[in-house]
Amino acid sequence: MTGIVKGNTGEWEMVIGLEVHAQVLSNAKLFSGAPTDFGAEPNHNVALVDAAMPGMLPVINEVCVSQAVRTGLGLRARINNHSVFDRKNYFYPDLPQGYQISQYLDPIVGEGVLSIELEDGTTKDIGITRLHLEQDAGKSLHEHSPTSSFIDLNRAGVALMEIVSEPDIRSPEEAAAYVKKLRAIVRYLGTCGGDMEKGQMRCDANVSMRRVGETEFGTRCEIKNLNSMRFLQKAIQYEAERQVEILENGGEIDQETRLYDATADETRTMRSKEDAHDYRYFPDPDLLPLELTDDFIENIKKDLPELPDEKKARYMEQYGLNAYDASVIVADKASADYFDEVVSEVDARLATTWVTAELFGRLNKMEVSIESSPVSAAQLVGLIRLIEDNTISGKIAKDVLDKMMESGKDANAIVEEQGLKQVTDTGAIAEMIDKVIADNPDKVAEYKSGKDKLFGFFVGQVMKASGGKANPAAVNELLKKALD
Ligand code: ADP
Ligand code: MG
């Protein structure tokens, strides 16, 4: 999935722009005080205004406005002091108002930029076109009866941020990297939970194709509601190949809205593309334009946490991490928090290897997230301390970590129980060396006649004799003396 499709008449390049709907983290909805908790009984989180009862008026929730501004700042975007809520008119059974309150010509956030991490370790900037606030719709339930549908309005009126990218994305991988990065940023900011499975983030992908080297964009199709990274990538790949086939056969792409069917792994027409004028947008007369003071924005700015890009730069600068390790750690907030806790206590080089290579490696294998790691940051610090003060070697420490992952016990306890303390007693090591030398007279002779490479053999034998517990530096030093 490189972003290039090989056709019969040459190579084609993907052009992709994403629209992400991110549910705002807030206890109440955008224009009502109804709660937003996930998994509530159907129609329990519904205020009269969400059900569009006659005469009910929307009242803007300041928390949702701050969250949108906070997200905009995290995307290095322009915050608009003046923005307007519009009615986007369309009928849908789960939209009792008959319109969605959204923002059209004057969104709360304008142009920004999001830097994605590519597989080869480089980064690429993707333009953000805008971010606007809008209401979510309710949900139609068809599985309860063969003859009727039910409506659940719990989600109706929940605040969404629609975040629109420029068509700067060129492959399914870049699209996934974009969504991952966006998810990391909103999680760092605490403005959206980012869980795609729970519908907290949903993604529409716009895809068009052009011949490699061409500068004009082709006609695009929009694939709606992709709810996992994997489906996002598969849907784009399928859609790209579908379009190439049409184009190469002399056809034209109809600009339309399509759905991805994960079971069949294909996209299908949902409706032909509606134009903005179909929605009869107009400013909502129930809501005043939103006027933000510079102070309001400034206060949110002061309160921003360190974001992934800054954190990555700091890790490289302050602790000497390479770009790859730094990206892996900052990729999600929970692992960065974990690393911060470890690196504040022990040597940065050890912290990096033990968190990335050793801990993450084991968690990946177990398919366990860092949040549910059986070994806490404090426990990993305990293990690294034992390496730092030469109680155990790095090699033994790997076995100890395995046992910690299984049992959740502290490193100290495991080392005590299993008698894994490193032998630094030079007398004991010297004895082992004497025995190895006595047992291998021919190897000693070869070594003395100039076969230097055999030194490694002797180190190995001594380590083996100690059950891996001899201090390697001491073994090297004493062995040199004994042989020379
Ligand atoms: P609409 O309002 O009809 O959804 P927009 O102009 O807002 O249209 O664009 C929606 C998304 O489509 C944006 O993410 C944009 O980057 C993307 N896009 C626009 N033109 C193209 C194109 N030719 N190919 C792929 N994506 C495109
Ligand atoms: Mg759109």
XYZ file of C-alpha atoms and ligand atoms in Angstrom:
512
model
C 0.000 0.000 0.000
C 2.432 2.623 -1.191
C -0.064 5.099 -2.562
C 0.834 4.178 -6.139
C -1.495 2.036 -8.220
C 0.017 0.373 -11.293
C -2.483 0.419 -14.129
C -2.204 -1.007 -17.633
C -1.304 2.393 -19.021
C 1.048 3.584 -16.281
C 1.230 4.545 -12.645
C -1.414 6.461 -10.696
C -1.053 8.436 -7.502
C -3.588 8.690 -4.692
C -4.783 12.074 -3.458
C -6.536 11.874 -0.105
C -8.196 14.357 2.235
C -9.727 13.283 5.540
C -12.666 14.596 7.515
C -12.562 13.380 11.109
C -15.469 13.710 13.510
C -14.148 13.812 17.039
C -16.559 13.707 19.947
C -15.773 16.521 22.372
C -14.923 15.404 25.913
C -17.527 17.221 27.960
C -20.053 16.174 30.588
C -22.912 17.884 28.776
C -24.045 18.271 25.169
C -23.269 21.196 22.878
C -26.570 23.038 23.416
C -28.178 21.256 26.374
C -27.324 20.074 29.871
C -28.039 16.414 29.075
C -25.201 14.020 30.006
C -23.004 12.350 27.400
C -21.893 9.105 29.062
C -21.428 6.106 26.779
C -23.630 3.040 27.188
C -26.555 4.700 28.998
C -30.064 3.246 28.545
C -31.574 4.427 25.237
C -33.177 7.876 25.446
C -31.930 8.539 28.980
C -29.511 11.295 28.048
C -32.046 13.523 26.354
C -33.077 17.057 27.253
C -36.163 18.642 25.714
C -34.039 20.655 23.304
C -32.294 17.473 22.049
C -35.709 16.020 21.240
C -36.610 19.272 19.437
C -39.674 19.941 21.522
C -41.513 23.058 20.321
C -40.253 26.286 21.824
C -37.031 24.843 23.218
C -33.951 26.974 22.655
C -30.303 25.912 22.416
C -27.800 27.378 24.897
C -24.121 27.083 24.007
C -21.943 25.004 26.369
C -18.782 26.980 27.143
C -16.780 23.831 27.890
C -17.292 22.585 24.325
C -16.137 25.937 22.960
C -12.945 25.828 25.073
C -12.299 22.266 23.979
C -12.552 23.246 20.313
C -10.166 26.165 20.847
C -7.780 23.931 22.764
C -7.784 21.426 19.913
C -7.233 24.215 17.390
C -4.226 25.444 19.358
C -2.887 21.885 19.511
C -3.110 21.794 15.706
C -1.120 25.049 15.513
C -4.193 26.538 13.856
C -5.671 30.007 13.609
C -8.448 30.561 16.153
C -11.241 32.740 14.806
C -12.490 35.347 17.282
C -15.739 35.444 15.339
C -17.594 32.321 14.279
C -21.176 31.489 13.351
C -23.520 28.558 13.904
C -25.557 27.575 10.863
C -28.444 25.271 10.235
C -27.665 22.470 7.816
C -31.097 21.329 6.700
C -31.881 17.735 5.916
C -34.359 15.098 6.970
C -33.318 12.061 8.883
C -35.454 10.025 11.315
C -32.833 10.373 14.055
C -32.537 14.131 13.567
C -35.726 15.477 15.175
C -34.919 19.158 14.515
C -34.886 18.561 10.771
C -31.516 20.296 10.669
C -28.110 19.929 12.224
C -26.543 22.940 13.930
C -23.068 23.182 12.435
C -20.656 25.867 11.281
C -20.253 26.586 7.605
C -18.631 29.760 6.307
C -17.234 30.933 9.650
C -15.800 28.010 11.627
C -14.270 28.464 15.081
C -10.838 27.263 13.892
C -9.072 27.961 10.589
C -5.877 26.695 8.924
C -3.393 24.635 10.894
C -0.885 21.865 10.418
C -0.363 18.337 11.656
C 2.966 16.606 11.297
C 2.784 12.853 10.664
C 5.450 10.237 11.324
C 6.282 8.045 8.345
C 7.569 4.505 8.530
C 11.104 5.481 7.421
C 11.402 7.799 10.435
C 10.825 11.029 8.521
C 7.933 13.405 9.095
C 5.534 15.135 6.717
C 3.287 18.127 7.333
C -0.387 17.749 6.436
C -2.413 20.940 6.185
C -5.513 21.363 8.339
C -8.212 23.278 6.499
C -10.533 23.951 9.411
C -12.156 22.671 12.568
C -15.781 23.408 13.307
C -18.255 22.543 16.039
C -21.475 20.713 15.266
C -24.116 18.468 16.801
C -24.173 14.718 16.468
C -27.403 13.020 15.359
C -29.266 10.244 17.181
C -29.196 6.615 16.198
C -31.740 4.420 14.401
C -31.976 0.884 15.747
C -33.213 -1.733 13.315
C -32.410 -4.916 15.187
C -35.267 -4.894 17.726
C -38.160 -5.644 15.414
C -38.647 -7.016 11.905
C -41.244 -4.375 11.064
C -40.248 -1.173 12.841
C -37.205 0.874 13.695
C -36.445 2.507 17.014
C -34.745 5.811 17.655
C -32.218 6.444 20.424
C -31.560 10.149 20.970
C -28.773 9.767 23.546
C -26.212 10.931 21.015
C -28.429 13.655 19.529
C -26.861 17.007 20.283
C -23.530 15.673 21.556
C -20.727 18.040 20.516
C -18.494 17.001 17.641
C -15.444 18.678 16.220
C -15.199 18.124 12.485
C -11.557 18.389 11.550
C -10.913 18.695 7.810
C -7.513 18.097 6.215
C -6.124 19.493 2.997
C -5.770 16.892 0.198
C -2.096 16.453 1.188
C -2.237 12.741 2.014
C -0.788 10.339 -0.586
C -1.204 6.779 0.673
C -3.253 4.604 3.019
C -0.299 4.545 5.454
C -0.145 8.319 5.539
C -3.893 8.411 6.162
C -3.511 6.045 9.105
C -0.521 8.003 10.404
C -2.627 11.162 10.220
C -5.484 9.684 12.232
C -3.043 8.207 14.759
C -1.331 11.523 15.253
C -4.619 13.377 15.529
C -5.789 10.858 18.096
C -2.585 11.273 20.091
C -2.945 15.052 20.082
C -6.578 15.108 21.253
C -5.725 12.604 23.961
C -2.786 14.682 25.182
C -5.084 17.706 25.170
C -7.939 15.839 26.863
C -10.410 17.137 24.282
C -11.584 13.780 22.865
C -11.294 10.178 24.035
C -10.130 9.114 20.567
C -11.556 5.599 20.838
C -12.704 4.638 17.344
C -14.472 1.500 18.527
C -16.722 3.570 20.757
C -17.399 5.996 17.921
C -15.505 8.808 19.675
C -13.581 9.332 16.447
C -15.041 8.604 12.991
C -13.395 9.245 9.715
C -14.534 10.030 6.163
C -11.932 9.615 3.433
C -11.979 11.609 0.179
C -10.026 9.837 -2.552
C -9.115 10.812 -6.106
C -6.485 9.563 -8.527
C -4.102 11.253 -10.933
C -1.278 10.040 -13.122
C 2.100 10.224 -11.425
C 3.622 13.593 -12.282
C 0.314 15.312 -12.994
C -0.437 18.433 -10.941
C -4.226 18.757 -11.274
C -6.495 16.834 -8.937
C -9.035 14.362 -10.278
C -12.674 13.957 -9.253
C -13.021 12.521 -5.758
C -15.328 10.147 -3.961
C -15.998 10.344 -0.263
C -16.097 7.133 1.776
C -18.183 7.608 4.907
C -17.804 6.463 8.477
C -14.621 4.431 8.588
C -14.351 3.292 12.170
C -10.946 1.634 12.406
C -7.421 2.279 11.138
C -7.487 -0.981 9.252
C -10.768 -0.292 7.456
C -9.603 3.223 6.653
C -6.566 1.840 4.834
C -8.374 -1.017 3.124
C -11.212 1.224 1.957
C -8.785 3.740 0.430
C -6.822 1.013 -1.334
C -9.965 -0.570 -2.757
C -11.378 2.783 -3.835
C -8.116 3.802 -5.527
C -8.000 0.606 -7.577
C -11.671 0.945 -8.486
C -11.118 4.472 -9.788
C -8.021 3.516 -11.783
C -9.930 0.780 -13.528
C -12.677 3.220 -14.535
C -10.207 5.891 -15.656
C -8.108 3.494 -17.693
C -11.205 2.266 -19.495
C -11.969 5.799 -20.584
C -14.637 6.357 -17.947
C -15.223 9.267 -15.594
C -15.507 9.264 -11.829
C -18.902 10.315 -10.518
C -18.398 12.488 -7.479
C -20.363 10.535 -4.919
C -20.611 9.398 -1.348
C -19.724 5.741 -0.835
C -19.855 3.217 1.989
C -17.182 0.665 2.810
C -18.378 -2.894 3.328
C -15.724 -4.554 5.466
C -17.045 -8.079 4.907
C -16.866 -7.826 1.137
C -13.840 -5.456 1.313
C -15.342 -3.060 -1.228
C -16.909 0.397 -1.412
C -20.436 0.903 -2.729
C -22.454 3.892 -3.836
C -24.499 5.423 -1.040
C -25.726 8.588 -2.762
C -24.541 10.982 -5.390
C -22.622 13.861 -3.873
C -24.839 16.572 -2.442
C -23.677 20.149 -2.852
C -23.585 22.737 -0.103
C -26.581 24.529 -1.618
C -28.686 21.387 -1.206
C -28.517 21.920 2.546
C -29.847 25.482 2.475
C -27.338 26.579 5.103
C -28.307 29.745 6.985
C -27.201 31.271 10.300
C -29.190 29.771 13.164
C -31.493 32.564 14.390
C -31.615 30.988 17.862
C -27.884 31.481 18.406
C -25.773 34.619 18.405
C -22.454 34.527 16.592
C -19.676 33.310 18.859
C -17.313 36.138 19.802
C -14.141 35.006 21.575
C -11.959 37.533 23.363
C -8.184 37.300 23.038
C -8.053 36.735 26.803
C -10.271 33.689 26.523
C -7.945 32.187 23.888
C -4.789 33.262 25.748
C -5.951 31.539 28.942
C -6.451 28.275 27.113
C -3.047 28.627 25.460
C -1.312 29.094 28.819
C -2.836 25.872 30.027
C -1.744 23.640 27.074
C 0.235 20.524 27.981
C 3.458 19.495 26.262
C 2.319 17.927 22.963
C 3.858 14.938 21.145
C 6.063 16.948 18.728
C 7.520 19.093 21.516
C 7.977 16.096 23.745
C 9.774 14.214 20.988
C 12.133 17.136 20.402
C 12.810 17.397 24.127
C 13.523 13.671 24.500
C 16.042 13.888 21.660
C 17.646 17.026 23.034
C 17.570 16.321 26.762
C 18.085 12.557 26.853
C 19.792 11.902 23.521
C 17.066 9.593 22.192
C 17.063 8.859 18.470
C 14.070 10.023 16.418
C 12.600 6.554 16.154
C 12.601 5.750 19.869
C 11.328 9.215 20.698
C 8.404 8.851 18.238
C 7.469 5.458 19.590
C 7.319 6.767 23.134
C 5.379 9.956 22.412
C 2.952 8.180 20.058
C 0.522 7.810 22.883
C 0.161 9.755 26.069
C 0.092 6.745 28.355
C 3.505 5.505 27.181
C 4.991 8.994 27.402
C 3.720 9.299 30.985
C 5.237 5.911 31.750
C 8.584 6.853 30.241
C 8.602 10.214 32.049
C 8.212 8.424 35.351
C 11.044 5.991 34.609
C 13.490 8.482 33.118
C 13.113 10.854 36.059
C 14.571 8.142 38.324
C 17.278 6.329 36.349
C 19.863 6.776 33.604
C 18.208 7.916 30.332
C 19.938 5.322 28.143
C 18.828 2.460 30.358
C 15.347 3.957 30.691
C 15.007 4.109 26.888
C 16.070 0.536 26.173
C 14.136 -0.951 29.031
C 10.961 0.920 28.172
C 11.048 0.611 24.359
C 12.876 -2.591 23.485
C 12.196 -4.669 26.580
C 8.871 -3.559 28.044
C 7.060 -2.496 24.835
C 8.382 -5.609 23.106
C 6.883 -7.858 25.755
C 3.604 -5.920 25.896
C 3.249 -6.185 22.106
C 3.766 -9.909 22.242
C 1.181 -10.253 25.002
C -1.121 -7.847 23.105
C -1.521 -5.790 26.248
C -1.668 -2.000 26.298
C 0.679 0.085 28.410
C -2.277 1.083 30.614
C -2.714 -2.535 31.674
C 0.983 -3.356 31.924
C 1.554 -5.879 34.724
C 4.801 -4.035 35.506
C 4.306 -0.453 36.687
C 6.763 2.350 35.975
C 7.892 2.270 39.606
C 8.555 -1.470 39.322
C 10.580 -1.017 36.148
C 12.620 1.632 37.953
C 13.235 -0.962 40.682
C 14.596 -3.386 38.094
C 16.826 -0.805 36.394
C 18.252 0.228 39.777
C 19.421 -3.351 40.275
C 21.325 -3.128 36.982
C 22.755 0.265 37.866
C 24.141 -0.882 41.188
C 25.499 -4.129 39.701
C 23.205 -6.381 41.700
C 22.273 -8.144 38.470
C 23.588 -8.072 34.909
C 21.529 -6.797 31.994
C 21.195 -10.360 30.793
C 19.770 -11.668 34.050
C 17.541 -8.580 34.200
C 15.768 -9.743 31.035
C 14.797 -12.996 32.734
C 13.738 -11.076 35.810
C 11.509 -8.836 33.677
C 9.911 -11.935 32.121
C 9.076 -13.163 35.601
C 7.798 -9.741 36.637
C 5.466 -9.701 33.623
C 4.101 -13.088 34.637
C 3.737 -12.518 38.351
C 3.516 -8.745 38.826
C 6.143 -9.115 41.589
C 8.903 -6.591 42.277
C 12.349 -7.181 40.787
C 13.943 -7.308 44.239
C 11.677 -10.087 45.402
C 12.389 -12.197 42.324
C 16.163 -11.701 42.579
C 16.071 -12.690 46.265
C 13.813 -15.694 45.778
C 15.782 -17.115 42.902
C 19.233 -16.168 44.164
C 20.065 -14.211 41.032
C 22.421 -11.697 42.605
C 25.432 -11.028 40.478
C 28.724 -12.420 41.692
C 31.106 -9.485 42.056
C 33.244 -11.222 44.665
C 36.567 -11.385 42.838
C 37.723 -14.361 44.911
C 34.763 -16.456 43.742
C 35.256 -15.416 40.134
C 38.993 -16.143 40.303
C 38.214 -19.670 41.509
C 35.924 -20.275 38.557
C 38.588 -18.947 36.206
C 41.219 -21.270 37.657
C 38.909 -24.215 37.113
C 38.143 -23.254 33.497
C 41.876 -22.870 32.774
C 42.678 -26.196 34.420
C 39.908 -27.964 32.445
C 41.062 -26.610 29.058
C 44.871 -26.930 28.819
C 44.875 -27.297 25.008
C 42.729 -24.149 24.503
C 45.035 -22.249 26.844
C 48.029 -23.332 24.776
C 46.358 -22.224 21.543
C 45.465 -18.883 23.085
C 49.022 -18.346 24.256
C 50.345 -19.136 20.814
C 48.388 -16.165 19.461
C 44.789 -17.273 18.915
C 43.320 -14.145 20.572
C 39.824 -14.970 19.437
C 39.673 -17.724 22.055
C 39.321 -15.095 24.761
C 35.582 -15.046 24.117
C 35.445 -18.778 24.654
C 36.963 -18.431 28.129
C 34.558 -15.608 29.055
C 31.681 -17.806 27.964
C 32.909 -20.756 30.036
C 33.288 -18.648 33.178
C 29.852 -17.053 32.719
C 28.385 -20.490 32.234
C 30.077 -21.773 35.373
C 28.525 -18.879 37.317
C 25.043 -19.522 35.957
C 25.198 -16.175 34.165
C 25.623 -14.372 37.447
C 29.292 -13.373 37.327
C 29.882 -9.685 36.728
C 31.065 -9.571 33.090
C 33.477 -6.676 33.631
C 35.146 -8.454 36.525
C 35.362 -11.682 34.520
C 37.065 -9.868 31.649
C 39.574 -8.194 33.865
C 40.481 -11.220 35.956
C 40.628 -13.522 32.940
C 43.058 -11.200 31.152
C 45.326 -11.287 34.154
C 45.138 -15.038 34.542
C 45.861 -15.793 30.879
C 48.564 -13.222 30.165
P -17.199 19.069 0.995
O -17.620 20.287 1.739
O -17.983 18.801 -0.218
O -17.044 17.877 1.849
P -14.482 20.081 0.933
O -13.933 21.018 -0.048
O -14.734 20.588 2.301
O -15.759 19.419 0.351
O -13.479 18.874 1.011
C -13.691 17.811 1.815
C -12.444 16.961 1.878
O -12.111 16.497 0.579
C -11.213 17.677 2.374
O -10.583 16.839 3.314
C -10.366 17.872 1.151
O -8.994 17.810 1.475
C -10.738 16.679 0.319
N -10.567 16.883 -1.108
C -10.926 17.951 -1.852
N -10.633 17.744 -3.158
C -10.091 16.508 -3.263
C -9.599 15.717 -4.334
N -9.626 16.130 -5.586
N -9.104 14.488 -4.042
C -9.100 14.034 -2.794
N -9.539 14.721 -1.753
C -10.051 15.960 -1.958
Mg -17.620 17.308 3.878
